[in-house]
Coordinates of C-alpha atoms in Angstrom, one line a residue:
Chain A
M903 CA -210.9 149.1 -10.8
N904 CA -212.1 145.8 -12.1
P905 CA -213.2 143.7 -9.1
W906 CA -211.7 140.2 -9.3
K907 CA -214.2 137.3 -9.0
C908 CA -213.8 136.6 -5.3
F909 CA -217.3 136.8 -4.0
E910 CA -218.8 133.4 -4.3
M911 CA -220.7 132.2 -1.2
I912 CA -218.4 130.2 1.1
K913 CA -219.8 127.5 3.4
I914 CA -218.1 127.2 6.8
F915 CA -218.6 124.0 8.8
V916 CA -217.7 124.2 12.5
T917 CA -216.7 121.0 14.2
G918 CA -215.0 122.3 17.4
G919 CA -211.3 121.9 18.2
T920 CA -208.9 123.9 20.2
F921 CA -209.8 127.0 18.2
D922 CA -213.3 127.3 19.7
K923 CA -212.6 126.4 23.3
D924 CA -213.7 128.7 26.1
Y925 CA -212.6 128.8 29.7
D926 CA -215.1 127.6 32.3
E927 CA -214.8 129.7 35.4
K928 CA -216.7 127.2 37.5
N929 CA -214.4 124.3 37.2
G930 CA -211.3 125.8 35.6
R931 CA -211.5 123.6 32.5
L932 CA -211.7 124.4 28.8
Y933 CA -215.0 123.6 27.2
F934 CA -217.2 124.4 24.2
K935 CA -219.8 127.1 24.4
K936 CA -220.4 128.2 20.9
T937 CA -218.3 129.1 17.9
H938 CA -216.4 132.4 17.7
M939 CA -216.5 132.4 13.9
N940 CA -218.9 135.4 13.7
E941 CA -216.9 137.7 15.9
I942 CA -213.7 136.6 14.0
L943 CA -215.2 137.6 10.7
A944 CA -216.4 140.8 12.2
L945 CA -212.9 141.6 13.5
G946 CA -211.4 140.9 10.1
R947 CA -214.2 143.0 8.5
S948 CA -214.7 140.2 6.2
K949 CA -216.7 141.2 3.2
V950 CA -217.0 137.6 1.9
E951 CA -220.4 136.1 2.1
V952 CA -220.4 133.0 4.3
N953 CA -222.9 130.5 5.5
I954 CA -221.9 129.1 8.9
E955 CA -223.2 125.8 10.2
T956 CA -222.1 124.1 13.4
L957 CA -222.0 120.3 12.8
M958 CA -220.6 119.4 16.2
M959 CA -218.4 120.9 19.0
V960 CA -215.9 118.2 19.9
D961 CA -212.3 117.8 20.6
S962 CA -211.0 116.1 17.5
L963 CA -209.5 113.2 19.6
D964 CA -213.1 112.4 20.5
M965 CA -214.3 112.5 16.9
K966 CA -216.0 109.2 16.0
E967 CA -216.4 107.5 12.7
N968 CA -220.0 108.7 12.3
D969 CA -218.9 112.3 13.0
R970 CA -216.6 112.1 10.0
E971 CA -219.4 110.5 8.0
L972 CA -221.6 113.5 8.9
I973 CA -218.9 115.9 7.7
V974 CA -218.5 114.1 4.4
K975 CA -222.3 114.0 3.9
K976 CA -222.6 117.7 4.6
C977 CA -219.8 118.6 2.3
A978 CA -221.3 116.5 -0.5
A979 CA -224.8 118.0 0.1
A980 CA -223.6 121.6 0.3
T981 CA -224.6 123.8 -2.7
E982 CA -221.4 125.9 -2.2
K983 CA -218.3 124.9 -4.1
Q984 CA -216.0 126.5 -1.5
I985 CA -216.0 124.9 1.9
V986 CA -213.9 125.8 5.0
I987 CA -214.0 123.3 8.0
T988 CA -212.8 124.3 11.4
H989 CA -211.4 121.2 13.1
G990 CA -209.2 120.1 16.0
T991 CA -205.6 119.7 14.9
D992 CA -205.0 116.2 16.3
T993 CA -207.0 114.3 13.7
M994 CA -207.3 116.9 11.0
T995 CA -205.4 114.8 8.5
N996 CA -207.7 111.8 9.2
T997 CA -210.8 113.8 8.2
A998 CA -208.9 115.2 5.2
K999 CA -208.2 111.7 4.0
V1000 CA -211.8 110.5 4.5
L1001 CA -212.9 113.6 2.5
G1002 CA -210.2 113.2 -0.1
V1003 CA -211.2 109.8 -1.3
K1004 CA -214.7 111.0 -2.1
H1005 CA -213.3 113.3 -4.9
L1006 CA -216.0 115.9 -4.4
K1007 CA -215.9 118.5 -7.1
K1008 CA -215.3 121.2 -4.5
T1009 CA -212.5 123.1 -2.8
I1010 CA -212.4 122.1 0.8
V1011 CA -210.0 123.7 3.2
I1012 CA -209.6 122.4 6.8
T1013 CA -208.2 124.7 9.4
G1014 CA -207.9 125.1 13.2
A1015 CA -205.6 126.4 15.9
M1016 CA -203.0 125.4 18.4
I1017 CA -204.2 127.9 20.9
P1018 CA -207.9 128.8 21.7
Y1019 CA -209.1 131.9 19.9
K1020 CA -210.1 133.5 23.3
F1021 CA -206.4 133.4 24.4
G1022 CA -204.8 136.7 23.3
T1023 CA -202.0 134.8 21.5
S1024 CA -204.0 132.5 19.4
D1025 CA -202.9 131.5 15.9
G1026 CA -206.6 130.9 15.0
L1027 CA -207.4 134.3 13.5
F1028 CA -204.4 133.9 11.2
N1029 CA -205.4 130.4 10.1
I1030 CA -209.0 131.3 9.5
A1031 CA -208.0 134.2 7.3
S1032 CA -205.6 132.2 5.2
A1033 CA -208.2 129.4 4.9
L1034 CA -210.8 131.8 3.6
A1035 CA -208.2 133.1 1.0
Y1036 CA -207.1 129.6 0.0
V1037 CA -210.7 128.3 -0.5
Q1038 CA -211.3 131.0 -3.0
T1039 CA -208.2 130.4 -5.1
L1040 CA -207.3 126.8 -5.0
S1041 CA -208.7 124.2 -7.5
H1042 CA -210.9 121.4 -6.4
G1043 CA -209.4 119.1 -3.7
V1044 CA -209.0 118.8 0.0
Y1045 CA -206.4 120.9 1.8
I1046 CA -205.2 121.7 5.3
A1047 CA -204.3 125.4 6.0
M1048 CA -202.2 126.0 9.1
N1049 CA -199.4 128.4 9.7
V1050 CA -200.1 130.3 6.5
G1051 CA -198.9 127.1 4.7
C1052 CA -201.3 125.0 2.7
F1053 CA -200.8 121.3 2.5
Y1054 CA -202.3 119.4 -0.4
I1055 CA -204.0 116.2 0.6
T1056 CA -205.9 115.0 -2.5
K1057 CA -207.3 116.4 -5.7
Chain B
M589 CA -199.5 113.2 3.2
N590 CA -198.2 114.9 0.2
P591 CA -197.1 118.4 0.9
W592 CA -198.5 120.9 -1.5
K593 CA -196.0 123.2 -3.2
C594 CA -196.6 126.2 -1.0
F595 CA -193.2 127.0 0.3
E596 CA -191.6 129.4 -2.1
M597 CA -189.8 132.4 -0.6
I598 CA -192.1 135.4 -0.3
K599 CA -190.8 139.0 -0.4
I600 CA -192.6 141.4 1.9
F601 CA -192.1 145.1 1.3
V602 CA -193.1 147.4 4.1
T603 CA -194.2 150.9 3.3
G604 CA -196.0 152.1 6.4
G605 CA -199.7 152.8 6.5
T606 CA -202.2 152.7 9.4
F607 CA -201.3 149.1 9.9
D608 CA -197.9 149.8 11.4
K609 CA -198.7 152.9 13.4
D610 CA -197.7 153.1 17.1
Y611 CA -198.9 155.4 19.8
D612 CA -196.4 158.0 20.9
E613 CA -196.8 158.6 24.6
K614 CA -194.9 161.8 24.6
N615 CA -197.3 163.8 22.4
G616 CA -200.3 161.6 22.1
R617 CA -200.0 161.1 18.4
L618 CA -199.7 158.1 16.2
Y619 CA -196.4 157.6 14.5
F620 CA -194.1 155.0 12.9
K621 CA -191.5 153.2 15.0
K622 CA -190.8 150.0 13.1
T623 CA -192.8 147.4 11.4
H624 CA -194.8 144.8 13.4
M625 CA -194.5 142.2 10.6
N626 CA -192.2 139.9 12.5
E627 CA -194.3 139.7 15.6
I628 CA -197.4 139.1 13.5
L629 CA -195.8 136.2 11.6
A630 CA -194.7 134.8 14.9
L631 CA -198.2 135.1 16.4
G632 CA -199.6 133.3 13.3
R633 CA -196.8 130.7 13.6
S634 CA -196.2 131.3 10.0
K635 CA -194.0 128.5 8.5
V636 CA -193.7 130.4 5.2
E637 CA -190.2 131.7 4.4
V638 CA -190.3 135.4 4.1
N639 CA -187.8 138.1 3.3
I640 CA -189.0 141.4 4.9
E641 CA -187.6 144.8 3.7
T642 CA -188.8 148.1 4.9
L643 CA -188.8 150.6 1.9
M644 CA -190.4 153.5 3.8
M645 CA -192.6 154.2 6.7
V646 CA -195.2 156.7 5.6
D647 CA -198.8 157.5 5.7
S648 CA -200.0 156.7 2.2
L649 CA -201.5 160.2 1.8
D650 CA -197.9 161.5 2.1
M651 CA -196.6 159.0 -0.5
K652 CA -194.8 160.8 -3.3
E653 CA -194.2 159.9 -7.0
N654 CA -190.7 158.8 -6.3
D655 CA -191.9 156.6 -3.4
R656 CA -194.0 154.7 -5.9
E657 CA -191.1 154.6 -8.3
L658 CA -189.0 153.0 -5.6
I659 CA -191.7 150.4 -4.9
V660 CA -191.9 149.5 -8.6
K661 CA -188.1 149.3 -8.9
K662 CA -187.8 147.1 -5.9
C663 CA -190.6 144.8 -7.1
A664 CA -189.0 144.5 -10.5
A665 CA -185.5 143.8 -9.0
A666 CA -186.7 141.2 -6.4
T667 CA -185.7 137.7 -7.2
E668 CA -188.9 136.4 -5.5
K669 CA -191.9 135.8 -7.7
Q670 CA -194.4 136.3 -4.8
I671 CA -194.5 139.8 -3.3
V672 CA -196.7 141.2 -0.5
I673 CA -196.7 145.0 0.0
T674 CA -198.1 146.6 3.2
H675 CA -199.5 150.0 2.4
G676 CA -201.7 152.7 3.7
T677 CA -205.3 152.2 2.5
D678 CA -205.9 155.8 1.2
T679 CA -203.7 155.4 -1.9
M680 CA -203.4 151.7 -2.2
T681 CA -205.1 151.6 -5.6
N682 CA -202.8 154.3 -7.0
T683 CA -199.8 152.2 -6.2
A684 CA -201.5 149.1 -7.6
K685 CA -202.2 150.9 -10.9
V686 CA -198.6 152.1 -11.2
L687 CA -197.4 148.6 -10.6
G688 CA -200.0 147.0 -12.8
V689 CA -198.9 148.8 -16.0
K690 CA -195.4 147.4 -15.6
H691 CA -196.7 143.9 -16.2
L692 CA -194.1 142.3 -14.1
K693 CA -194.2 138.5 -14.3
K694 CA -194.9 138.2 -10.6
T695 CA -197.8 137.9 -8.2
I696 CA -198.0 141.1 -6.1
V697 CA -200.6 141.5 -3.3
I698 CA -201.0 144.8 -1.6
T699 CA -202.6 144.9 1.8
G700 CA -203.0 147.1 4.9
A701 CA -205.4 147.9 7.7
M702 CA -208.1 150.3 8.8
I703 CA -207.0 150.1 12.4
P704 CA -203.4 150.0 13.7
Y705 CA -202.2 146.5 14.5
K706 CA -201.3 147.6 18.0
F707 CA -205.0 148.3 18.7
G708 CA -206.6 145.2 20.0
T709 CA -209.3 145.3 17.4
S710 CA -207.2 145.7 14.3
D711 CA -208.2 144.0 11.0
G712 CA -204.4 144.0 10.1
L713 CA -203.7 140.4 11.2
F714 CA -206.5 139.1 9.1
N715 CA -205.5 141.0 6.1
I716 CA -201.8 140.0 6.3
A717 CA -202.8 136.4 6.6
S718 CA -205.1 136.4 3.6
A719 CA -202.5 138.3 1.6
L720 CA -199.9 135.7 2.3
A721 CA -202.3 133.0 1.2
Y722 CA -203.4 134.9 -2.0
V723 CA -199.8 135.6 -3.0
Q724 CA -199.1 131.9 -3.1
T725 CA -202.1 130.9 -5.1
L726 CA -203.0 133.7 -7.6
S727 CA -201.5 133.9 -11.0
H728 CA -199.2 136.8 -12.0
G729 CA -200.8 140.2 -11.6
V730 CA -201.3 143.0 -9.1
Y731 CA -204.0 142.5 -6.4
I732 CA -205.4 144.3 -3.3
A733 CA -206.3 142.0 -0.4
M734 CA -208.6 143.6 2.2
N735 CA -211.5 142.2 4.2
V736 CA -210.6 138.6 3.0
G737 CA -211.7 139.8 -0.4
C738 CA -209.2 140.0 -3.2
F739 CA -209.6 142.7 -5.8
Y740 CA -208.0 142.2 -9.2
I741 CA -206.2 145.2 -10.6
T742 CA -204.3 144.1 -13.6
K743 CA -202.8 140.9 -14.9
Chain C
M168 CA -195.9 168.4 44.7
N169 CA -195.3 166.5 47.9
P170 CA -195.0 162.8 47.2
W171 CA -197.1 160.8 49.5
K172 CA -195.3 158.0 51.3
C173 CA -196.2 155.1 49.0
F174 CA -193.0 153.6 48.1
E175 CA -192.2 151.0 50.7
M176 CA -190.9 147.7 49.3
I177 CA -193.7 145.2 48.7
K178 CA -193.2 141.4 48.9
I179 CA -195.2 139.4 46.4
F180 CA -195.6 135.7 47.1
V181 CA -196.7 133.7 44.1
T182 CA -198.5 130.4 44.8
G183 CA -200.2 129.6 41.5
G184 CA -204.0 129.6 40.9
T185 CA -206.1 130.3 37.8
F186 CA -204.4 133.6 37.4
D187 CA -201.0 132.1 36.4
K188 CA -202.3 129.3 34.2
D189 CA -201.0 128.8 30.7
Y190 CA -202.3 126.8 27.8
D191 CA -200.3 123.7 27.0
E192 CA -200.5 123.2 23.2
K193 CA -199.3 119.6 23.3
N194 CA -202.2 118.2 25.3
G195 CA -204.7 121.0 25.3
R196 CA -204.7 121.4 29.0
L197 CA -204.1 124.4 31.3
Y198 CA -200.8 124.2 33.3
F199 CA -198.3 126.3 35.2
K200 CA -195.2 127.4 33.4
K201 CA -194.1 130.4 35.4
T202 CA -195.6 133.5 36.9
H203 CA -196.8 136.4 34.7
M204 CA -196.3 138.9 37.5
N205 CA -193.3 140.7 36.0
E206 CA -195.1 141.3 32.6
I207 CA -198.2 142.5 34.4
L208 CA -196.2 145.0 36.5
A209 CA -194.5 146.1 33.3
L210 CA -197.8 146.6 31.5
G211 CA -199.1 148.6 34.4
R212 CA -195.8 150.6 34.4
S213 CA -195.7 150.0 38.1
K214 CA -193.2 152.2 39.9
V215 CA -193.7 150.4 43.2
E216 CA -190.6 148.4 44.3
V217 CA -191.5 144.7 44.6
N218 CA -189.7 141.6 45.6
I219 CA -191.4 138.6 43.8
E220 CA -190.9 135.1 45.2
T221 CA -192.6 132.0 43.8
L222 CA -193.4 129.7 46.7
M223 CA -195.3 127.1 44.7
M224 CA -197.3 126.8 41.5
V225 CA -200.5 124.9 42.4
D226 CA -204.2 124.9 41.8
S227 CA -205.5 126.0 45.2
L228 CA -207.7 122.9 45.4
D229 CA -204.5 120.9 45.5
M230 CA -202.9 123.0 48.2
K231 CA -201.9 120.9 51.2
E232 CA -201.6 121.7 54.9
N233 CA -197.8 122.0 54.6
D234 CA -198.2 124.4 51.6
R235 CA -200.2 126.8 53.9
E236 CA -197.6 126.3 56.6
L237 CA -194.9 127.4 54.1
I238 CA -196.9 130.5 53.2
V239 CA -197.3 131.4 56.9
K240 CA -193.7 130.8 57.6
K241 CA -192.6 132.9 54.6
C242 CA -195.0 135.8 55.6
A243 CA -193.7 135.7 59.1
A244 CA -190.0 135.7 58.0
A245 CA -190.4 138.5 55.4
T246 CA -188.7 141.7 56.3
E247 CA -191.4 143.6 54.3
K248 CA -194.5 144.8 56.2
Q249 CA -196.6 144.8 53.0
I250 CA -197.3 141.4 51.4
V251 CA -199.4 140.5 48.4
I252 CA -200.1 136.8 47.8
T253 CA -201.4 135.5 44.4
H254 CA -203.6 132.5 45.1
G255 CA -206.2 130.2 43.6
T256 CA -209.7 131.4 44.4
D257 CA -211.1 128.1 45.5
T258 CA -209.3 128.0 48.9
M259 CA -208.3 131.6 49.2
T260 CA -210.3 132.1 52.4
N261 CA -208.8 129.0 54.0
T262 CA -205.3 130.4 53.6
A263 CA -206.5 133.8 54.8
K264 CA -207.9 132.2 58.0
V265 CA -204.7 130.3 58.7
L266 CA -202.7 133.5 58.2
G267 CA -205.2 135.6 60.2
V268 CA -204.8 133.7 63.5
K269 CA -201.1 134.3 63.5
H270 CA -201.7 138.1 64.0
L271 CA -198.6 139.0 62.2
K272 CA -197.9 142.8 62.4
K273 CA -198.2 143.1 58.6
T274 CA -200.7 144.0 55.9
I275 CA -201.3 140.9 53.9
V276 CA -203.6 141.0 50.8
I277 CA -204.5 137.8 49.0
T278 CA -205.7 138.1 45.4
G279 CA -206.2 135.9 42.3
A280 CA -208.4 135.6 39.2
M281 CA -211.4 133.8 37.9
I282 CA -209.9 133.7 34.3
P283 CA -206.2 133.1 33.5
Y284 CA -204.2 136.2 32.8
K285 CA -203.2 134.9 29.4
F286 CA -206.9 135.0 28.3
G287 CA -207.6 138.4 26.9
T288 CA -210.6 138.8 29.2
S289 CA -209.0 138.1 32.5
D290 CA -209.9 139.9 35.7
G291 CA -206.4 139.2 37.0
L292 CA -204.8 142.5 36.0
F293 CA -207.5 144.4 37.7
N294 CA -207.2 142.4 40.9
I295 CA -203.4 142.6 41.1
A296 CA -203.6 146.4 40.7
S297 CA -206.1 146.8 43.4
A298 CA -204.2 144.4 45.7
L299 CA -201.1 146.5 45.3
A300 CA -203.0 149.6 46.2
Y301 CA -204.8 148.0 49.2
V302 CA -201.6 146.6 50.6
Q303 CA -200.1 150.1 50.8
T304 CA -203.0 151.7 52.5
L305 CA -204.7 149.2 54.8
S306 CA -203.7 148.7 58.4
H307 CA -202.2 145.4 59.6
G308 CA -204.4 142.4 59.0
V309 CA -205.2 139.8 56.4
Y310 CA -207.5 140.7 53.5
I311 CA -208.8 139.3 50.2
A312 CA -208.9 141.7 47.2
M313 CA -211.2 140.5 44.4
N314 CA -213.5 142.5 42.1
V315 CA -212.1 145.8 43.4
G316 CA -213.7 145.0 46.7
C317 CA -211.7 144.2 49.7
F318 CA -212.9 141.7 52.3
Y319 CA -211.6 141.9 55.8
I320 CA -210.6 138.6 57.3
T321 CA -208.9 139.4 60.6
K322 CA -206.9 142.2 62.1
Chain D
M990 CA -215.9 135.8 57.0
N991 CA -216.5 139.3 58.2
P992 CA -216.9 141.6 55.2
W993 CA -214.9 144.7 55.5
K994 CA -216.6 148.0 54.9
C995 CA -215.7 148.5 51.3
F996 CA -218.9 149.0 49.6
E997 CA -219.7 152.7 49.8
M998 CA -221.0 154.2 46.5
I999 CA -218.1 155.7 44.5
K1000 CA -218.6 158.6 42.1
I1001 CA -216.6 158.5 38.9
F1002 CA -216.2 161.7 36.9
V1003 CA -215.0 161.2 33.4
T1004 CA -213.2 164.2 31.8
G1005 CA -211.5 162.5 28.8
G1006 CA -207.7 162.2 28.5
T1007 CA -205.6 159.7 26.6
F1008 CA -207.2 156.9 28.5
D1009 CA -210.6 157.2 26.7
K1010 CA -209.3 158.0 23.2
D1011 CA -210.5 155.9 20.2
Y1012 CA -209.1 155.5 16.8
D1013 CA -211.0 157.2 14.0
E1014 CA -210.8 155.0 10.9
K1015 CA -212.0 157.8 8.6
N1016 CA -209.1 160.2 9.1
G1017 CA -206.6 158.1 11.0
R1018 CA -206.7 160.3 14.1
L1019 CA -207.4 159.7 17.8
Y1020 CA -210.7 161.1 19.1
F1021 CA -213.2 160.8 21.8
K1022 CA -216.3 158.7 21.2
K1023 CA -217.5 157.8 24.7
T1024 CA -216.0 156.6 27.9
H1025 CA -214.8 152.9 28.2
M1026 CA -215.4 153.0 32.0
N1027 CA -218.3 150.6 31.9
E1028 CA -216.5 147.9 29.9
I1029 CA -213.4 148.3 32.1
L1030 CA -215.4 147.7 35.3
A1031 CA -217.2 144.7 33.6
L1032 CA -213.8 143.2 32.6
G1033 CA -212.6 143.7 36.2
R1034 CA -215.8 142.2 37.4
S1035 CA -216.0 145.1 39.8
K1036 CA -218.5 144.6 42.6
V1037 CA -218.1 148.1 43.8
E1038 CA -221.2 150.3 43.3
V1039 CA -220.3 153.3 41.1
N1040 CA -222.1 156.3 39.7
I1041 CA -220.4 157.3 36.4
E1042 CA -220.9 160.9 35.0
T1043 CA -219.1 162.3 32.0
L1044 CA -218.3 165.9 32.6
M1045 CA -216.4 166.5 29.4
M1046 CA -214.3 164.6 26.9
V1047 CA -211.2 166.6 26.3
D1048 CA -207.5 166.3 25.9
S1049 CA -206.2 167.8 29.2
L1050 CA -204.0 170.2 27.3
D1051 CA -207.2 171.7 26.0
M1052 CA -208.8 172.0 29.5
K1053 CA -209.8 175.5 30.3
E1054 CA -210.3 177.4 33.5
N1055 CA -214.0 176.9 33.5
D1056 CA -213.6 173.2 32.8
R1057 CA -211.7 172.9 36.1
E1058 CA -214.3 175.0 37.8
L1059 CA -216.9 172.6 36.7
I1060 CA -214.9 169.7 38.1
V1061 CA -214.6 171.4 41.4
K1062 CA -218.3 172.3 41.5
K1063 CA -219.3 168.8 40.7
C1064 CA -217.0 167.3 43.3
A1065 CA -218.3 169.7 45.9
A1066 CA -221.9 168.9 45.0
A1067 CA -221.6 165.2 44.9
T1068 CA -223.2 163.3 47.7
E1069 CA -220.5 160.6 47.6
K1070 CA -217.5 160.9 49.8
Q1071 CA -215.3 158.9 47.5
I1072 CA -214.6 160.3 44.0
V1073 CA -212.4 159.0 41.2
I1074 CA -211.7 161.4 38.3
T1075 CA -210.3 160.2 34.9
H1076 CA -208.1 162.9 33.4
G1077 CA -205.5 163.5 30.8
T1078 CA -202.0 163.2 32.3
D1079 CA -200.6 166.4 31.0
T1080 CA -202.4 168.7 33.4
M1081 CA -203.5 166.3 36.0
T1082 CA -201.5 168.0 38.7
N1083 CA -203.1 171.4 37.9
T1084 CA -206.6 170.0 38.5
A1085 CA -205.4 168.3 41.6
K1086 CA -204.1 171.6 43.0
V1087 CA -207.2 173.5 42.1
L1088 CA -209.2 170.8 43.9
G1089 CA -206.8 170.6 46.8
V1090 CA -207.2 174.2 48.0
K1091 CA -210.9 173.7 48.4
H1092 CA -210.3 171.3 51.2
L1093 CA -213.5 169.3 50.5
K1094 CA -214.2 166.6 53.1
K1095 CA -213.8 163.9 50.5
T1096 CA -211.3 161.4 49.2
I1097 CA -210.6 162.4 45.5
V1098 CA -208.3 160.3 43.4
I1099 CA -207.3 161.4 39.9
T1100 CA -206.1 158.9 37.4
G1101 CA -205.5 158.4 33.7
A1102 CA -203.3 156.6 31.3
M1103 CA -200.2 157.0 29.1
I1104 CA -201.7 154.8 26.4
P1105 CA -205.4 154.7 25.2
Y1106 CA -207.3 151.8 26.8
K1107 CA -208.3 150.5 23.4
F1108 CA -204.6 149.8 22.7
G1109 CA -203.8 146.3 23.9
T1110 CA -200.9 147.5 26.0
S1111 CA -202.6 150.3 27.9
D1112 CA -201.7 151.0 31.5
G1113 CA -205.3 152.4 31.9
L1114 CA -206.9 149.3 33.4
F1115 CA -204.2 149.1 36.0
N1116 CA -204.5 152.7 37.0
I1117 CA -208.3 152.6 37.2
A1118 CA -208.2 149.5 39.4
S1119 CA -205.7 151.0 41.8
A1120 CA -207.6 154.3 41.9
L1121 CA -210.7 152.5 42.9
A1122 CA -208.8 150.8 45.7
Y1123 CA -207.1 154.0 46.9
V1124 CA -210.3 156.0 47.0
Q1125 CA -211.8 153.5 49.4
T1126 CA -208.9 153.4 51.8
L1127 CA -207.2 156.8 51.9
S1128 CA -208.3 159.6 54.2
H1129 CA -209.8 162.8 52.9
G1130 CA -207.6 164.7 50.4
V1131 CA -206.7 164.9 46.8
Y1132 CA -204.4 162.3 45.3
I1133 CA -203.1 161.2 41.9
A1134 CA -202.9 157.5 41.2
M1135 CA -200.6 156.4 38.4
N1136 CA -198.3 153.4 38.1
V1137 CA -199.7 151.8 41.2
G1138 CA -198.1 154.6 43.1
C1139 CA -200.2 157.2 44.9
F1140 CA -199.0 160.8 45.1
Y1141 CA -200.4 163.0 47.9
I1142 CA -201.4 166.5 46.8
T1143 CA -203.2 168.1 49.7
K1144 CA -205.1 167.0 52.7

């Protein structure tokens, strides 16, 4: 068996969003503790080499101009050519557009979830898995991966 | 936003394997009832149009020559160009090789699981999601998608 | 085998609380849709006959004087001698006290959860199961069942 | 609030059964690794003090005469007056009868599951929780707790 060239290092930037929200027992609200990315990759027995970096942990409705600038700066500076960004769904397309106009020579896939991962019925696991597949196979450009579909933003 | 061309109909052939095993309360053994593919796609809120067909429900160690012939015949006859096959992990590569030598002008991705989907800790959801992404983006050939990695068999 | 006298009809009054909270995808908040009591009893394969009635669906911090009066009135009027009440944890003891001073000739067990049932890691299933056991075996009085412990309020 | 006398030390004897079965990835069979009792109690946030001891890890169809003798001997020797035994469902009543004729001055509750705990849809959590409640409230005798019902064997 001839292994296909899949195993290039993938950068994962965590920015928060529904996907990573936890339940706070003290006040009954949802909040951010830390990312669940590592346990998700372990559950999926992912063999892909990843480099996870948490940039922020915010609801994407609270994402400010300078937050997006940080994301762009980090994507530009990353040595990896394949980047997955976890992001709140509300302003996912805004970040995609800001990234798109930079025309970085990289494949950037933004993903997230409608339901927190810690809820048994989350779509997050599915979306992360498809994002990790898309980032390895799509040509340079900025994409959004949700619901197993992949939406092209800019190339 | 310019939607990327992702939404071509995908054929899913179900053949059984660990992935679809259920627990039989009466005798305490694992067995096949029916595929969980529909509930998995619903959980992942998949927007991709799929056409699911169960070819067999067998442990891949019990897969016979004529079972593989049926899989090849069905893949050849399918009008879809993108095909995902769920399959037991033990003989996954055998089926991939049999399919590969046919050089069908289609993208065929074989996937499965190490743990039954009905177990809370299954890798199946992850593998299915990545297979559905790979099948939409890889060029014609036969591939195995496990652990978010994609192994090329023949093109 | 001589079946023990366990199968008297149990009344379950649902009042809301963390236990029954769902995740609202539209605004990312927790809210009440409807009780999960039926699916919980199905999961536990409960053979006990129950009569479920939703009195209200509120966070117990928002529970008003007249809400507690309704609970008391309903408990007094119930023909069942065994009553389980699902309730938010914040003011569980308040309701227990209001019920306790009525000295109803019934066994009333109040229970709830620290984590919503729909979260995979909820304590709710455990608490409901123990409440259903306690209500069948304790003498008349008002009790709180949380964490497999049972706290006596009044008799 | 006057705490009710619930917190007497409870002995838990583990004997195996469906409840504790794990999935063996290597050969696709169910097998015993070790008991899940500790994680179940943690999930239920049990505040009850327990003393867990694994006597054996067997399918109850494979339970021999001397296995039951060991269970009886251990129950007789235990300093605790409240004992829960996890057990395969197939021969649960046999063990209950053997224990019943000894007329130990203890409350012994036998429980188990129809589906392994590690399966997402197990009834095991429910049964354990109700067993822990029953063992604290029932008078001396041997009982089986399944499906939230409690069946009296001997007193």
